[in-house]
Short mmCIF file of C-alpha atoms in Angstrom, two decimals:
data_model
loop_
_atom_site.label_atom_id
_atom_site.label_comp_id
_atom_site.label_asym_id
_atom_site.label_seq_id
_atom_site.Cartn_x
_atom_site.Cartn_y
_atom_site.Cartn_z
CA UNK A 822 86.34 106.43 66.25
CA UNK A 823 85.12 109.81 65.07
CA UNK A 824 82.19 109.97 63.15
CA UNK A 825 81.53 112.59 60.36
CA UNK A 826 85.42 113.68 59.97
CA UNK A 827 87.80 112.27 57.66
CA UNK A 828 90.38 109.67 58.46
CA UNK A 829 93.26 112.00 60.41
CA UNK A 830 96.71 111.17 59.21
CA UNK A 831 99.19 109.76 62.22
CA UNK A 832 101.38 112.26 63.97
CA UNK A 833 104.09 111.18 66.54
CA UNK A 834 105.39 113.19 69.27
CA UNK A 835 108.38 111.98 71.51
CA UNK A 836 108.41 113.43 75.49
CA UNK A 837 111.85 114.61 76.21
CA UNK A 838 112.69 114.11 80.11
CA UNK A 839 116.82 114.78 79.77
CA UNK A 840 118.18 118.05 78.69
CA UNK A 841 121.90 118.00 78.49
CA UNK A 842 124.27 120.86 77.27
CA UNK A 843 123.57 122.80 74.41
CA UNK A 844 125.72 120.69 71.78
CA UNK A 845 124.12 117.38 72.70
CA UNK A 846 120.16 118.91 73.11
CA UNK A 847 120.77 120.07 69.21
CA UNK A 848 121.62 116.49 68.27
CA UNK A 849 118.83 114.60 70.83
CA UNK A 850 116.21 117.48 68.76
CA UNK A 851 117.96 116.60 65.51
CA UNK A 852 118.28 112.91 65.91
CA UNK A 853 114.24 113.07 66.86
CA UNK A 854 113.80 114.56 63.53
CA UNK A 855 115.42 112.13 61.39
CA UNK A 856 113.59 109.00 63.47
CA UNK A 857 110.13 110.66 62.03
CA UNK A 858 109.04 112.33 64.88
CA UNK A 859 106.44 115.52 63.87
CA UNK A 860 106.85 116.69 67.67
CA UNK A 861 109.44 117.30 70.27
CA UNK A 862 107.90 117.78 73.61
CA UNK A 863 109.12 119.03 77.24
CA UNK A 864 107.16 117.77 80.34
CA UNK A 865 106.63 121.14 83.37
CA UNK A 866 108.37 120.06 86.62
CA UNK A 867 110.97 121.50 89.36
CA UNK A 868 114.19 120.30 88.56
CA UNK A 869 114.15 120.17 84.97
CA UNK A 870 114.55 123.02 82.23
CA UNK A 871 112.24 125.61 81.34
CA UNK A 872 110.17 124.69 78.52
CA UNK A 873 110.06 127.33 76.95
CA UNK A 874 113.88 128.11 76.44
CA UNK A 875 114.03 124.09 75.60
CA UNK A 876 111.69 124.12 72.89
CA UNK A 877 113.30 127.08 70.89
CA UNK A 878 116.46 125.30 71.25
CA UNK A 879 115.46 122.35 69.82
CA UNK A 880 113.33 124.07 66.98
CA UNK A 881 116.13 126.42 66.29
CA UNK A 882 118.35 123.01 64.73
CA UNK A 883 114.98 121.21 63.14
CA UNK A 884 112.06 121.49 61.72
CA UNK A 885 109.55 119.72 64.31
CA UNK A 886 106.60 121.27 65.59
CA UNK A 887 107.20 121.72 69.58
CA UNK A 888 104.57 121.77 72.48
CA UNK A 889 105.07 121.26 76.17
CA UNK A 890 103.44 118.35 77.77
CA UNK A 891 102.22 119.32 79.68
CA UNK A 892 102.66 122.87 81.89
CA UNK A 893 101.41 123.11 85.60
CA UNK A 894 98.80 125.73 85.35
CA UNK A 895 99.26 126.51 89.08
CA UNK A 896 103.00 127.77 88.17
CA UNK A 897 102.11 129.98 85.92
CA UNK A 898 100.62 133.88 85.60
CA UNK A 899 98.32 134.16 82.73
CA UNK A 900 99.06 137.66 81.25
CA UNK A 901 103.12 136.63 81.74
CA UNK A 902 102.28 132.75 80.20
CA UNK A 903 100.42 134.38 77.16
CA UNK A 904 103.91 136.58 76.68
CA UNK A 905 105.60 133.20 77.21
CA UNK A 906 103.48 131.63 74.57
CA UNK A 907 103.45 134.56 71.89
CA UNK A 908 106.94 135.19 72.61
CA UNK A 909 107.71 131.15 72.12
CA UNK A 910 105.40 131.09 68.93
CA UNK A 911 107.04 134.08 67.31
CA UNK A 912 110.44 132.49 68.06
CA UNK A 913 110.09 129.28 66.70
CA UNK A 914 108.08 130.07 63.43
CA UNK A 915 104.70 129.06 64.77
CA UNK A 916 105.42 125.56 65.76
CA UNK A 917 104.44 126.13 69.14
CA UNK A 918 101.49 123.11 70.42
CA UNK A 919 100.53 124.45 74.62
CA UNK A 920 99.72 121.49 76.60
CA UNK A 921 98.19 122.30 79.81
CA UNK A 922 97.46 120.37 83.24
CA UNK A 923 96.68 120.86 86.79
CA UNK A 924 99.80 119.63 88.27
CA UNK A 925 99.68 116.30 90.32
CA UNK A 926 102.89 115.96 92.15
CA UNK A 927 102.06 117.51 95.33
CA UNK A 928 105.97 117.72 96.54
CA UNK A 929 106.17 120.22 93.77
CA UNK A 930 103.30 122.48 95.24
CA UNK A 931 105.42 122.27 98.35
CA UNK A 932 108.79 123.48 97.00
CA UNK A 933 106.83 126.19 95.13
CA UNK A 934 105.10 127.45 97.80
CA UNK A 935 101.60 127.39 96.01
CA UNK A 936 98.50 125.45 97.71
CA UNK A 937 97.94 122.06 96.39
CA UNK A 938 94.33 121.95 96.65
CA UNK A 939 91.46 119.25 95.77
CA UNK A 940 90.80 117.62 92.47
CA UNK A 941 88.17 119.82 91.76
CA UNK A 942 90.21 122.75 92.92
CA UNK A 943 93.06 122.66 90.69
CA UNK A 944 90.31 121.55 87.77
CA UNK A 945 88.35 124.79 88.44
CA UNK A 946 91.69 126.52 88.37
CA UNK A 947 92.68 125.05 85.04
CA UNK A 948 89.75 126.67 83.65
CA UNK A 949 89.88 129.96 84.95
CA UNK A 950 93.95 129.88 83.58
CA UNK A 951 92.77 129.08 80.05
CA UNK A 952 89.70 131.51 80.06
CA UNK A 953 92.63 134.34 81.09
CA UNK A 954 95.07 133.11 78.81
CA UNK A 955 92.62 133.13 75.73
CA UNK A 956 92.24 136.58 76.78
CA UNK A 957 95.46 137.90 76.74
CA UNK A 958 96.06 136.06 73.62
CA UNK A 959 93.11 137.80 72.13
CA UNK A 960 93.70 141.50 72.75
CA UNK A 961 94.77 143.21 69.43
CA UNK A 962 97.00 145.30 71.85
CA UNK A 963 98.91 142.50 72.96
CA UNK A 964 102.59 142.18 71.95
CA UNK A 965 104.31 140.37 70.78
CA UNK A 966 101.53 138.25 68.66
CA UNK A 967 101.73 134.68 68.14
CA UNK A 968 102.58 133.25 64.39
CA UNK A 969 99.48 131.11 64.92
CA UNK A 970 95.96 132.64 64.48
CA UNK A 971 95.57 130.41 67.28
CA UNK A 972 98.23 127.95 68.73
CA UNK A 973 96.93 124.76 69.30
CA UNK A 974 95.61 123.57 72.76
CA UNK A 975 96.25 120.56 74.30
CA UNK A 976 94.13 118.88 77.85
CA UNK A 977 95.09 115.60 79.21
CA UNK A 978 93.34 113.51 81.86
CA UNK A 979 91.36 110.06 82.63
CA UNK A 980 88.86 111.94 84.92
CA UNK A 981 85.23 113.24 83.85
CA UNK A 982 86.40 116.98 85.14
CA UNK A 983 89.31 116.69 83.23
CA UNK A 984 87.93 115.22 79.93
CA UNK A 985 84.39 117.41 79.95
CA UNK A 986 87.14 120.22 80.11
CA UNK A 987 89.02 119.23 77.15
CA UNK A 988 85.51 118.29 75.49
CA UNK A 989 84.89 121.84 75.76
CA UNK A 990 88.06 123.96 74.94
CA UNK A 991 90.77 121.71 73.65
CA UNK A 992 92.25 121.00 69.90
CA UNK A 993 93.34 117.93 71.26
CA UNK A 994 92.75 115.45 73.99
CA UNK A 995 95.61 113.71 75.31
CA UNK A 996 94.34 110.44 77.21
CA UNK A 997 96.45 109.54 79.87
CA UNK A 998 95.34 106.02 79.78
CA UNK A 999 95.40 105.28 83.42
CA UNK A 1000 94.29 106.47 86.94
CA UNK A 1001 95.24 107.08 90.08
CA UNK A 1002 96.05 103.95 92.27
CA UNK A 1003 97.68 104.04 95.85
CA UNK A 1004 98.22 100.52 95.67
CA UNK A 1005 99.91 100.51 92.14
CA UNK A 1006 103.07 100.81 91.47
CA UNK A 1007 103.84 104.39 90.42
CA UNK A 1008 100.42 105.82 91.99
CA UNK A 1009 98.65 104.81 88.74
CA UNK A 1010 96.82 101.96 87.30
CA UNK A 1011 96.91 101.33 83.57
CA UNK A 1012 93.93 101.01 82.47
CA UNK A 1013 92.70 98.05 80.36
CA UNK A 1014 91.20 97.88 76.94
CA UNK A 1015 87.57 98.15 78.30
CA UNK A 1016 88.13 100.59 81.09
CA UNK A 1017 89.86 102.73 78.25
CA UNK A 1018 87.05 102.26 76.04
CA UNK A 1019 84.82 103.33 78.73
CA UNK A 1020 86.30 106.80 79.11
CA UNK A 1021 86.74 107.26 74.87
CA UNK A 1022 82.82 107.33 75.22
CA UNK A 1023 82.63 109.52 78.26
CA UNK A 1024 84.86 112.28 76.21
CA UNK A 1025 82.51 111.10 73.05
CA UNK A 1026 79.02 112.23 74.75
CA UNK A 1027 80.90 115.14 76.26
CA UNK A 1028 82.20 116.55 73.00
CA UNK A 1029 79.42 115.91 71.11
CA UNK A 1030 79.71 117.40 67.55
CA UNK A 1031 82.74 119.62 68.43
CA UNK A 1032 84.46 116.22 68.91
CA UNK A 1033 85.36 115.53 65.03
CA UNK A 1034 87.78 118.23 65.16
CA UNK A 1035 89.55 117.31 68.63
CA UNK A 1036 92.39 115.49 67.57
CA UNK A 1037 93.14 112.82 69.87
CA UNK A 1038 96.53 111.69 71.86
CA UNK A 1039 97.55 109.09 73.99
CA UNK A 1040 100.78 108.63 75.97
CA UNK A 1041 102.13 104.75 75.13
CA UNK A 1042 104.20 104.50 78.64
CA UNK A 1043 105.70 101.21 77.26
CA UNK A 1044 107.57 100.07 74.07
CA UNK A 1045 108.70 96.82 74.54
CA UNK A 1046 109.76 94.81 71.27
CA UNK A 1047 109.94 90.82 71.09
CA UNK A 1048 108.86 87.34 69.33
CA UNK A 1049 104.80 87.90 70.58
CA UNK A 1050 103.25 90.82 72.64
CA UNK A 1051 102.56 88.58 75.31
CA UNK A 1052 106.15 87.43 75.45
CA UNK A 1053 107.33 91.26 75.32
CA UNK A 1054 105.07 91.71 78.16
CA UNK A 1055 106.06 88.99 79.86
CA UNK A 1056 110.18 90.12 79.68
CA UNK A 1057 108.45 93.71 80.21
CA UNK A 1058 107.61 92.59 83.48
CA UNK A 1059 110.04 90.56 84.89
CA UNK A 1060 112.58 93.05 84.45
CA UNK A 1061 110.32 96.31 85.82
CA UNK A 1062 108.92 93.62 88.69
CA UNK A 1063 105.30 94.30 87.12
CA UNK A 1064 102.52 91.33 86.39
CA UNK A 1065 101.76 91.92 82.08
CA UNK A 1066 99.28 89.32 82.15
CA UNK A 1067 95.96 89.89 82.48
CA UNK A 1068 93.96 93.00 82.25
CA UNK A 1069 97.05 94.65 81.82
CA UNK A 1070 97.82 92.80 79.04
CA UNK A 1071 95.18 94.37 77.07
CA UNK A 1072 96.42 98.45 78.05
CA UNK A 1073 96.34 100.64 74.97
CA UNK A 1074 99.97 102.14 76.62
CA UNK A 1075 101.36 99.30 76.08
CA UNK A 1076 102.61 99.00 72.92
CA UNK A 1077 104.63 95.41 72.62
CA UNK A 1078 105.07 92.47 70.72
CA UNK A 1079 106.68 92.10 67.04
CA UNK A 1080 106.85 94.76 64.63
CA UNK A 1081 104.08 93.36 62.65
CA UNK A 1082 102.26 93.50 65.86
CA UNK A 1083 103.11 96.46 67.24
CA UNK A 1084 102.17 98.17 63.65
CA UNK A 1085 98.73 96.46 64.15
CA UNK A 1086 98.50 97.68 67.53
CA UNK A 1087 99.06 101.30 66.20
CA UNK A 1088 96.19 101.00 63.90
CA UNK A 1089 93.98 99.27 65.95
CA UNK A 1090 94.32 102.76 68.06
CA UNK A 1091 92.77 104.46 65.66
CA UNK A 1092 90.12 102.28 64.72
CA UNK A 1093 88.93 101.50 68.19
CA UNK A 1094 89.48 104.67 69.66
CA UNK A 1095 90.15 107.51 67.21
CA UNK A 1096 93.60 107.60 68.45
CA UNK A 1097 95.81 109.28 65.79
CA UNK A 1098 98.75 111.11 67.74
CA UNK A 1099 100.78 108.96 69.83
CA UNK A 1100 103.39 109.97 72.46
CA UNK A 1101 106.04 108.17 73.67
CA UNK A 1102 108.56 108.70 76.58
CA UNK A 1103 112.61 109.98 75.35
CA UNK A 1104 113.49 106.25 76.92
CA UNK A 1105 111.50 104.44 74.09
CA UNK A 1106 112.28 107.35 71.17
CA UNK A 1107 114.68 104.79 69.12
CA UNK A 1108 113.08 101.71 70.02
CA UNK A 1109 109.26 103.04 68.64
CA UNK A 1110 111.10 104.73 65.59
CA UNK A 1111 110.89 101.40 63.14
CA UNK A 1112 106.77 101.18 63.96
CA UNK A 1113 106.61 104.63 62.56
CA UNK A 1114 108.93 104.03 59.50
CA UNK A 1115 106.29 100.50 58.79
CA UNK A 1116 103.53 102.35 59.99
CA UNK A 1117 103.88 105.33 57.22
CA UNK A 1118 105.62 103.14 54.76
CA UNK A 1119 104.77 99.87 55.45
#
């Protein structure tokens, strides 16, 4: 974990991947709130809402801190996403967290009409979209102004590009905990406790001092409750026709067992890895709500 900081406190964050009509959004946003959740989150695809227009709705009927998680930089203008931003932060008190990515779904690149481009490519695009946006942010003639002195930035990835990036310019890292796979299902591979640890140090050496201040996130892509985490795995699997034994047994995104294991497992996440904002998918926002009731008041 990191060394020279004190001890961050746990903050939660749940991704929301529904929007429904306006009466039911206010109650999903509300009902978030009262499960503990500290942040409501929006993902940036085609064929879902805006994010922007979602997250004032739902901070409009609670008090949560919202962010999106994370935007496509490739649909996006800089001088009209810093409006977006200043606008969004203005609107919602200064709650607003930006989360920021390089887009991976190529079908979406399609449909938008915008090149897809290399690894690299979008990286190197990434950049120059938050050196722009910093920018626009920036200039005292810029209106409207953000609540924020500076709203808080947030860089996921697995890769080196992607983590010497956030090692650089992000208030917090947001580990994706897996990598690309052709041959796994979904396109990625979770990766196990070792592999994980692997890329913790990567961003470590990359950050170097600047890293005590990085807060650190990581997206738990299962929550799967039972007698023994390798019985929840086991049930995990059989229904979702996925193998949880083995090295996938020890993934940090999976988050499974009893609740007394499950807290541990929280814990352990910070400990190990300096993990102390966890994220967890709108499917799993009930079932993870008792871990962080035991975890805070346990």
């Amino acid at each position: 974990m990191p060394v020279g900081g004190a001890v961050r406190p746990f903050r939660f964050g749940v991704n929301m991947l529904a929007v429904s009509e306006p009466a039911s959004w206010s109650a999903t946003a509300r009902r978030a709130e009262d499960l503990g959740y500290d942040v409501l989150l929006v993902p940036d695809h085609l064929g879902l809402p805006a994010p922007f227009p979602t997250l004032v709705a739902a901070a409009a009927v609670t008090s949560l801190r919202v962010g999106t998680f994370v935007l496509n930089a490739a649909f996006h203008n800089p001088a009209l996403l810093a409006r977006d931003v200043a606008t969004t932060d203005t609107l919602v008190g200064g709650r607003l967290e930006l989360g920021i990515g390089t887009g991976y779904v190529a079908d979406e690149f399609a449909v938008a009409g915008i090149p897809f481009g290399s690894p690299g490519e979008r990286v190197a695009h990434l950049e120059r979209m938050i050196d722009a946006l910093a920018a626009h942010l920036a200039d005292p003639a810029g209106l409207p102004r953000p609540v924020q002195r500076s709203v808080p930035l947030l860089i996921g990835g697995n890769g080196d590009r992607m983590l010497s990036l956030a090692a650089r310019r992000a208030d917090i890292v947001a580990f994706t905990g897996a990598a690309a796979d052709p041959t796994a299902t979904g396109g990625m591979r979770l990766l196990s406790a070792d592999a994980f640890a692997e890329r913790i140090a990567f961003y470590e050496q990359a950050a170097g001092p600047r890293g005590v201040d990085i807060e650190r996130n990581l997206l738990l892509q299962v929550v799967a409750p039972g007698d023994s985490r390798e019985s929840a795995l086991a049930e995990y699997g059989a229904a979702h026709g996925r193998d949880g034994r083995g090295e996938r047994a020890t993934a940090p995104t999976l988050l499974a067992g009893s609740p007394d294991e499950m807290v541990a497992q929280v814990h352990d996440l910070r400990d190990r890895f300096g993990i102390t904002y966890l994220t967890v998918l709108q499917p799993s926002m009930e079932t993870f709500a008792p871990v962080i009731d035991a975890v805070r008041h346990g």
